[in-house]
Amino acid sequence: MLTRRIVMAGALASPLVVRRAFAQSATLSVNSALTDDDPMFNGLRAFKEAVEKRSGGSLRVNLFPSSQLGPDEDVLEQARAGAGVAVLVDGGRLAPYVHEFGILGAPYIASGFPELRKIATSPLFEGWTEKLRKASGHQVLSFNWFQGDRHLLTNKPVTTPADLGGVRMRTPGAPVWLETIRAMGATPTPLPWTEVYSALQLRAIDGAEAQYPAVWGARLYEVIKNITKTGHINLITGLVGSRAWFDGLSPEQRTILRDEALNGGDVGSKATLASLDDFEKKLRAAKVEIATPDLTPFREATKVVYDKLNYAALRREVDAAIAG
C-alpha cells in the first residue's frame, strides 16, 4: 500500500514538474513583409504550431503578415529594446550591427538552398550570432528561411547590365543591396516593400527586384512587363528577435524556439522551392515576359561588391563553410 502511494505521488508530481519548467508564459509576435499566402508563410505557421505544442502553451506565437507591425527596421528596434517581437529579415539589415551578416545578401554568394543552409548552420555563422547578441541585443533564432532567387522586374527587356543604365530600381536600403544594384548598372532607390506597387504604377521608379512569390503576392505583374532571371541575390532570411526577451525564458523554452525556428525555416524553404515553377507559369499567364539571360556579365559586374564592402576575405571563409 505504501509503495502504491509513493508511485501515485510520483505520478501526480510529474505534471507539476513539467508545469514548473514552463512556469513563465511568454508571447512572441512575428512580423513579416510576406503575405499570408506566400509559401514561406507555411514555415511560420509550422513554427507557431510546434512551439505552442512543445511548450505546453507556455509560449504563444502571433503571426503578422504584410508588415502589420511596421517596417523591418522598426521591429528590429523594438527587439533591441527587449520587446517580445521577431521579424523575418535579411542579413543586409543586420550588417550595421555585425558586418559579417551583410555577406548573406551579396551577389551570387551560394548556389541554391542546400549551400545557403550550410552557411546558416555552420560554426562560422554561430560566431556571427554571438557577436550580434553582444553588439545589438538581437537574438537569431534561425537563418534558414529561403525565399527564392531575386530577379529584375522592369518595363523594358534587359539582356546585359548595360540595359540598366538610367533605370531607377527599388531595392532595400542596406549597403550590400544598394551596391549590388549599382554594380549591375541601375540606380538603386530604397523604398519600403509596401510602396513598390504604387511607385511602379506612378513611374516614381522604373523597376524593382524580387523573388517570384513576392512578385505574385504584391501583384507586381500588373505594373511590370518583364522579368529577367538574373538570380543575383539568393534571398536567405532569418527569424531575429530580442536577446533580452529570449534570455528571460527558461532553458527549455529557448531550446524549443531555436529548434522549431530551424524546422520552420526548412518547411517554408521547401514550400517555396516547390512553388517556383507554378509561380512562373502564373506570371507568364499574366502576360509578363520572362527571359533567362547569359549570367556571365552580371556575375562579372557584381564581383566589385565584395571588394567595395570589404567582404573578399570573408567570402573565402564562407566558401570554406560551404565546402566543409
Short mmCIF file of C-alpha atoms in Angstrom, two decimals:
data_model
loop_
_atom_site.label_atom_id
_atom_site.label_comp_id
_atom_site.label_asym_id
_atom_site.label_seq_id
_atom_site.Cartn_x
_atom_site.Cartn_y
_atom_site.Cartn_z
CA MET A 1 0.00 0.00 0.00
CA LEU A 2 2.84 2.34 0.92
CA THR A 3 4.57 1.55 -2.38
CA ARG A 4 1.36 2.31 -4.29
CA ARG A 5 1.05 5.69 -2.55
CA ILE A 6 4.64 6.59 -3.43
CA VAL A 7 4.07 5.68 -7.08
CA MET A 8 0.84 7.66 -7.18
CA ALA A 9 2.55 10.64 -5.55
CA GLY A 10 5.31 10.47 -8.15
CA ALA A 11 2.77 10.31 -10.97
CA LEU A 12 0.91 13.30 -9.58
CA ALA A 13 4.13 15.26 -9.15
CA SER A 14 5.31 14.80 -12.73
CA PRO A 15 2.86 17.26 -14.32
CA LEU A 16 3.74 19.78 -11.63
CA VAL A 17 7.41 19.44 -12.53
CA VAL A 18 6.59 19.95 -16.20
CA ARG A 19 4.45 22.98 -15.44
CA ARG A 20 7.21 24.42 -13.23
CA ALA A 21 9.75 24.10 -16.05
CA PHE A 22 7.49 26.25 -18.20
CA ALA A 23 6.14 28.42 -15.39
CA GLN A 24 6.84 31.62 -17.27
CA SER A 25 4.36 32.32 -20.05
CA ALA A 26 5.53 34.49 -22.93
CA THR A 27 4.22 35.66 -26.29
CA LEU A 28 6.29 36.24 -29.41
CA SER A 29 4.85 38.46 -32.13
CA VAL A 30 6.39 37.65 -35.52
CA ASN A 31 6.34 40.30 -38.24
CA SER A 32 6.94 39.62 -41.93
CA ALA A 33 6.66 41.58 -45.15
CA LEU A 34 5.26 38.38 -46.69
CA THR A 35 1.58 37.97 -47.44
CA ASP A 36 -0.11 35.08 -45.67
CA ASP A 37 -0.48 33.18 -48.95
CA ASP A 38 3.26 33.22 -49.59
CA PRO A 39 4.64 29.65 -49.41
CA MET A 40 7.19 30.80 -46.84
CA PHE A 41 4.29 31.54 -44.51
CA ASN A 42 3.77 27.77 -44.22
CA GLY A 43 7.02 27.74 -42.29
CA LEU A 44 5.83 30.43 -39.91
CA ARG A 45 2.61 28.51 -39.28
CA ALA A 46 4.60 25.34 -38.62
CA PHE A 47 6.84 27.28 -36.22
CA LYS A 48 3.85 28.65 -34.32
CA GLU A 49 2.12 25.28 -34.03
CA ALA A 50 5.22 23.37 -32.93
CA VAL A 51 6.36 25.98 -30.38
CA GLU A 52 2.97 26.18 -28.74
CA LYS A 53 2.58 22.40 -28.65
CA ARG A 54 6.09 21.59 -27.37
CA SER A 55 5.94 24.30 -24.71
CA GLY A 56 2.58 23.13 -23.41
CA GLY A 57 1.15 26.54 -24.23
CA SER A 58 3.67 28.44 -22.12
CA LEU A 59 4.94 30.05 -25.34
CA ARG A 60 2.47 31.68 -27.68
CA VAL A 61 3.30 32.88 -31.18
CA ASN A 62 1.28 35.50 -33.05
CA LEU A 63 1.91 35.99 -36.78
CA PHE A 64 1.64 39.35 -38.54
CA PRO A 65 1.90 39.21 -42.35
CA SER A 66 2.23 42.18 -44.71
CA SER A 67 4.39 44.16 -42.24
CA GLN A 68 1.44 44.77 -39.94
CA LEU A 69 3.81 45.68 -37.09
CA GLY A 70 5.73 48.13 -39.28
CA PRO A 71 8.88 48.10 -41.42
CA ASP A 72 11.54 45.51 -40.60
CA GLU A 73 13.87 48.19 -39.23
CA ASP A 74 11.23 49.37 -36.74
CA VAL A 75 10.63 45.84 -35.47
CA LEU A 76 14.37 45.30 -35.07
CA GLU A 77 14.49 48.44 -32.91
CA GLN A 78 11.62 47.12 -30.78
CA ALA A 79 13.57 43.89 -30.35
CA ARG A 80 16.66 45.82 -29.27
CA ALA A 81 14.52 47.43 -26.58
CA GLY A 82 13.57 44.00 -25.24
CA ALA A 83 10.10 43.57 -26.74
CA GLY A 84 8.73 40.11 -27.46
CA VAL A 85 8.88 40.57 -31.21
CA ALA A 86 10.73 38.91 -34.05
CA VAL A 87 10.98 39.56 -37.77
CA LEU A 88 11.93 37.60 -40.86
CA VAL A 89 14.81 39.74 -42.06
CA ASP A 90 17.72 39.57 -44.49
CA GLY A 91 21.35 39.81 -43.44
CA GLY A 92 21.79 43.23 -45.01
CA ARG A 93 19.64 44.81 -42.33
CA LEU A 94 21.81 43.25 -39.62
CA ALA A 95 25.10 44.34 -41.17
CA PRO A 96 25.08 47.77 -39.45
CA TYR A 97 25.45 45.86 -36.17
CA VAL A 98 27.70 42.99 -37.29
CA HIS A 99 29.40 43.47 -40.63
CA GLU A 100 29.57 39.77 -41.48
CA PHE A 101 25.80 39.38 -41.83
CA GLY A 102 25.79 41.56 -44.92
CA ILE A 103 27.56 38.94 -46.99
CA LEU A 104 24.42 36.77 -46.89
CA GLY A 105 22.84 39.25 -49.31
CA ALA A 106 25.90 39.61 -51.51
CA PRO A 107 25.55 38.69 -55.19
CA TYR A 108 25.87 35.04 -56.17
CA ILE A 109 27.14 34.06 -52.72
CA ALA A 110 25.84 30.48 -53.00
CA SER A 111 24.18 28.06 -55.34
CA GLY A 112 20.76 27.06 -54.05
CA PHE A 113 19.19 26.40 -50.67
CA PRO A 114 21.43 23.49 -49.56
CA GLU A 115 24.54 25.69 -49.73
CA LEU A 116 22.77 28.58 -48.01
CA ARG A 117 21.60 26.26 -45.23
CA LYS A 118 25.15 25.01 -44.71
CA ILE A 119 26.27 28.60 -44.15
CA ALA A 120 23.41 29.32 -41.74
CA THR A 121 24.09 26.23 -39.60
CA SER A 122 27.89 26.46 -39.59
CA PRO A 123 30.16 27.28 -36.62
CA LEU A 124 31.18 30.37 -38.62
CA PHE A 125 27.60 31.62 -38.61
CA GLU A 126 27.08 30.79 -34.94
CA GLY A 127 30.03 33.06 -34.20
CA TRP A 128 28.23 35.89 -36.02
CA THR A 129 25.12 35.17 -33.95
CA GLU A 130 27.07 35.59 -30.71
CA LYS A 131 28.62 38.82 -31.97
CA LEU A 132 25.14 40.13 -32.80
CA ARG A 133 23.86 39.34 -29.30
CA LYS A 134 26.64 41.45 -27.81
CA ALA A 135 26.67 44.21 -30.40
CA SER A 136 22.97 45.00 -30.74
CA GLY A 137 20.97 42.88 -28.33
CA HIS A 138 19.38 40.79 -31.10
CA GLN A 139 18.87 37.04 -30.98
CA VAL A 140 18.91 34.94 -34.14
CA LEU A 141 16.51 32.00 -33.79
CA SER A 142 17.44 30.52 -37.18
CA PHE A 143 18.58 31.79 -40.57
CA ASN A 144 17.49 29.07 -42.98
CA TRP A 145 14.39 30.75 -44.44
CA PHE A 146 15.00 30.70 -48.21
CA GLN A 147 12.59 32.92 -50.07
CA GLY A 148 13.92 32.32 -53.58
CA ASP A 149 16.32 33.93 -56.03
CA ARG A 150 15.73 37.58 -56.78
CA HIS A 151 15.27 38.69 -60.38
CA LEU A 152 14.97 42.01 -62.20
CA LEU A 153 11.48 43.46 -62.73
CA THR A 154 11.26 46.11 -65.44
CA ASN A 155 9.07 47.57 -68.14
CA LYS A 156 11.71 47.07 -70.80
CA PRO A 157 13.69 43.99 -71.79
CA VAL A 158 17.06 43.55 -70.06
CA THR A 159 19.77 41.38 -71.58
CA THR A 160 23.01 42.78 -70.10
CA PRO A 161 23.96 45.18 -67.30
CA ALA A 162 24.29 47.92 -69.92
CA ASP A 163 20.49 47.81 -70.38
CA LEU A 164 20.06 49.00 -66.80
CA GLY A 165 21.69 52.37 -67.35
CA GLY A 166 19.41 55.11 -66.02
CA VAL A 167 16.91 52.64 -64.57
CA ARG A 168 15.71 53.67 -61.10
CA MET A 169 15.40 50.35 -59.35
CA ARG A 170 13.79 49.79 -55.97
CA THR A 171 15.85 47.82 -53.50
CA PRO A 172 16.13 47.60 -49.70
CA GLY A 173 18.36 50.27 -48.19
CA ALA A 174 21.14 48.02 -46.87
CA PRO A 175 24.60 48.71 -48.38
CA VAL A 176 25.02 45.23 -49.87
CA TRP A 177 21.75 45.56 -51.79
CA LEU A 178 22.49 49.13 -52.90
CA GLU A 179 25.96 48.26 -54.13
CA THR A 180 24.75 45.15 -55.94
CA ILE A 181 22.13 47.06 -57.91
CA ARG A 182 24.60 49.87 -58.60
CA ALA A 183 27.19 47.35 -59.85
CA MET A 184 24.59 45.86 -62.17
CA GLY A 185 24.18 49.26 -63.81
CA ALA A 186 20.92 50.57 -62.32
CA THR A 187 20.31 53.44 -59.91
CA PRO A 188 19.32 51.92 -56.53
CA THR A 189 16.24 53.52 -54.99
CA PRO A 190 15.40 52.39 -51.43
CA LEU A 191 11.69 52.07 -50.67
CA PRO A 192 9.58 50.00 -48.26
CA TRP A 193 8.23 46.91 -49.99
CA THR A 194 4.65 48.00 -49.38
CA GLU A 195 5.23 51.10 -51.55
CA VAL A 196 6.68 49.31 -54.58
CA TYR A 197 3.39 48.71 -56.42
CA SER A 198 2.28 52.34 -56.29
CA ALA A 199 5.78 53.61 -57.09
CA LEU A 200 5.88 51.47 -60.24
CA GLN A 201 2.35 52.46 -61.15
CA LEU A 202 3.15 56.16 -60.80
CA ARG A 203 6.55 55.77 -62.55
CA ALA A 204 8.36 57.05 -59.47
CA ILE A 205 10.68 54.11 -60.12
CA ASP A 206 11.40 52.21 -63.32
CA GLY A 207 11.90 48.76 -61.89
CA ALA A 208 12.42 46.56 -58.86
CA GLU A 209 13.97 43.23 -57.99
CA ALA A 210 12.35 40.42 -56.09
CA GLN A 211 11.69 36.69 -55.88
CA TYR A 212 8.68 35.09 -57.58
CA PRO A 213 6.44 34.58 -54.50
CA ALA A 214 6.83 38.23 -53.51
CA VAL A 215 6.16 39.42 -57.07
CA TRP A 216 2.94 37.44 -57.15
CA GLY A 217 1.86 38.32 -53.61
CA ALA A 218 2.29 42.04 -54.28
CA ARG A 219 0.56 41.77 -57.68
CA LEU A 220 3.51 43.43 -59.38
CA TYR A 221 2.66 41.59 -62.59
CA GLU A 222 0.05 44.33 -63.04
CA VAL A 223 2.68 47.08 -63.20
CA ILE A 224 5.72 45.45 -64.84
CA LYS A 225 6.13 43.82 -68.24
CA ASN A 226 9.44 41.96 -67.97
CA ILE A 227 11.24 39.66 -65.57
CA THR A 228 14.90 38.93 -66.21
CA LYS A 229 16.03 35.85 -64.32
CA THR A 230 19.36 37.08 -63.03
CA GLY A 231 19.10 35.34 -59.64
CA HIS A 232 21.60 37.94 -58.44
CA ILE A 233 20.69 37.54 -54.78
CA ASN A 234 19.80 34.22 -53.16
CA LEU A 235 17.36 35.55 -50.60
CA ILE A 236 18.06 33.77 -47.34
CA THR A 237 16.42 35.35 -44.30
CA GLY A 238 16.38 34.77 -40.58
CA LEU A 239 13.96 34.91 -37.70
CA VAL A 240 15.50 37.55 -35.44
CA GLY A 241 14.21 38.78 -32.10
CA SER A 242 15.33 40.20 -28.77
CA ARG A 243 18.26 38.84 -26.75
CA ALA A 244 16.84 40.23 -23.51
CA TRP A 245 13.41 38.66 -24.11
CA PHE A 246 14.98 35.37 -25.19
CA ASP A 247 17.35 35.21 -22.21
CA GLY A 248 14.39 35.72 -19.86
CA LEU A 249 12.91 32.39 -20.90
CA SER A 250 13.68 29.03 -19.36
CA PRO A 251 16.45 26.93 -20.98
CA GLU A 252 13.77 24.53 -22.25
CA GLN A 253 11.81 27.35 -23.87
CA ARG A 254 14.93 28.75 -25.52
CA THR A 255 15.76 25.33 -26.95
CA ILE A 256 12.24 24.91 -28.29
CA LEU A 257 12.32 28.29 -30.03
CA ARG A 258 15.62 27.65 -31.79
CA ASP A 259 14.79 24.05 -32.71
CA GLU A 260 11.42 24.94 -34.16
CA ALA A 261 12.69 28.06 -35.91
CA LEU A 262 15.14 25.81 -37.78
CA ASN A 263 12.40 23.29 -38.56
CA GLY A 264 10.01 26.04 -39.63
CA GLY A 265 12.66 27.52 -41.91
CA ASP A 266 13.06 24.15 -43.61
CA VAL A 267 9.29 23.79 -44.04
CA GLY A 268 8.96 27.28 -45.54
CA SER A 269 12.02 26.89 -47.76
CA LYS A 270 10.85 23.57 -49.19
CA ALA A 271 7.39 25.01 -49.82
CA THR A 272 8.99 27.95 -51.61
CA LEU A 273 11.16 25.74 -53.79
CA ALA A 274 8.15 23.59 -54.69
CA SER A 275 6.17 26.67 -55.73
CA LEU A 276 8.58 28.40 -58.07
CA ASP A 277 7.65 26.66 -61.32
CA ASP A 278 3.96 27.28 -60.65
CA PHE A 279 4.59 30.97 -59.95
CA GLU A 280 6.49 31.28 -63.21
CA LYS A 281 3.60 29.72 -65.10
CA LYS A 282 1.14 32.11 -63.47
CA LEU A 283 3.32 35.13 -64.22
CA ARG A 284 3.60 34.10 -67.87
CA ALA A 285 -0.18 33.67 -67.97
CA ALA A 286 -0.44 37.21 -66.64
CA LYS A 287 1.39 38.37 -69.80
CA VAL A 288 4.75 39.01 -68.17
CA GLU A 289 7.70 38.31 -70.46
CA ILE A 290 10.25 36.15 -68.63
CA ALA A 291 13.77 35.78 -70.02
CA THR A 292 16.91 33.96 -68.87
CA PRO A 293 19.99 35.96 -69.86
CA ASP A 294 23.63 34.96 -70.01
CA LEU A 295 24.60 35.43 -66.36
CA THR A 296 28.31 35.86 -67.01
CA PRO A 297 28.24 39.66 -67.46
CA PHE A 298 26.07 40.05 -64.34
CA ARG A 299 28.40 37.88 -62.27
CA GLU A 300 31.42 39.78 -63.54
CA ALA A 301 29.83 43.18 -62.94
CA THR A 302 28.94 42.38 -59.33
CA LYS A 303 32.32 40.96 -58.24
CA VAL A 304 33.30 44.50 -57.25
CA VAL A 305 30.75 44.43 -54.41
CA TYR A 306 32.91 42.09 -52.34
CA ASP A 307 35.95 44.37 -52.51
CA LYS A 308 33.94 47.55 -52.08
CA LEU A 309 32.29 46.33 -48.88
CA ASN A 310 35.39 44.55 -47.55
CA TYR A 311 33.93 41.05 -47.96
CA ALA A 312 36.66 39.44 -50.08
CA ALA A 313 38.38 37.62 -47.20
CA LEU A 314 35.07 36.74 -45.58
CA ARG A 315 33.87 35.19 -48.82
CA ARG A 316 36.73 32.73 -48.62
CA GLU A 317 35.58 31.75 -45.14
CA VAL A 318 32.03 31.33 -46.40
CA ASP A 319 33.24 29.21 -49.31
CA ALA A 320 35.09 27.01 -46.81
CA ALA A 321 31.94 26.64 -44.70
CA ILE A 322 30.01 25.54 -47.80
CA ALA A 323 32.72 23.05 -48.75
CA GLY A 324 33.08 21.70 -45.22
#
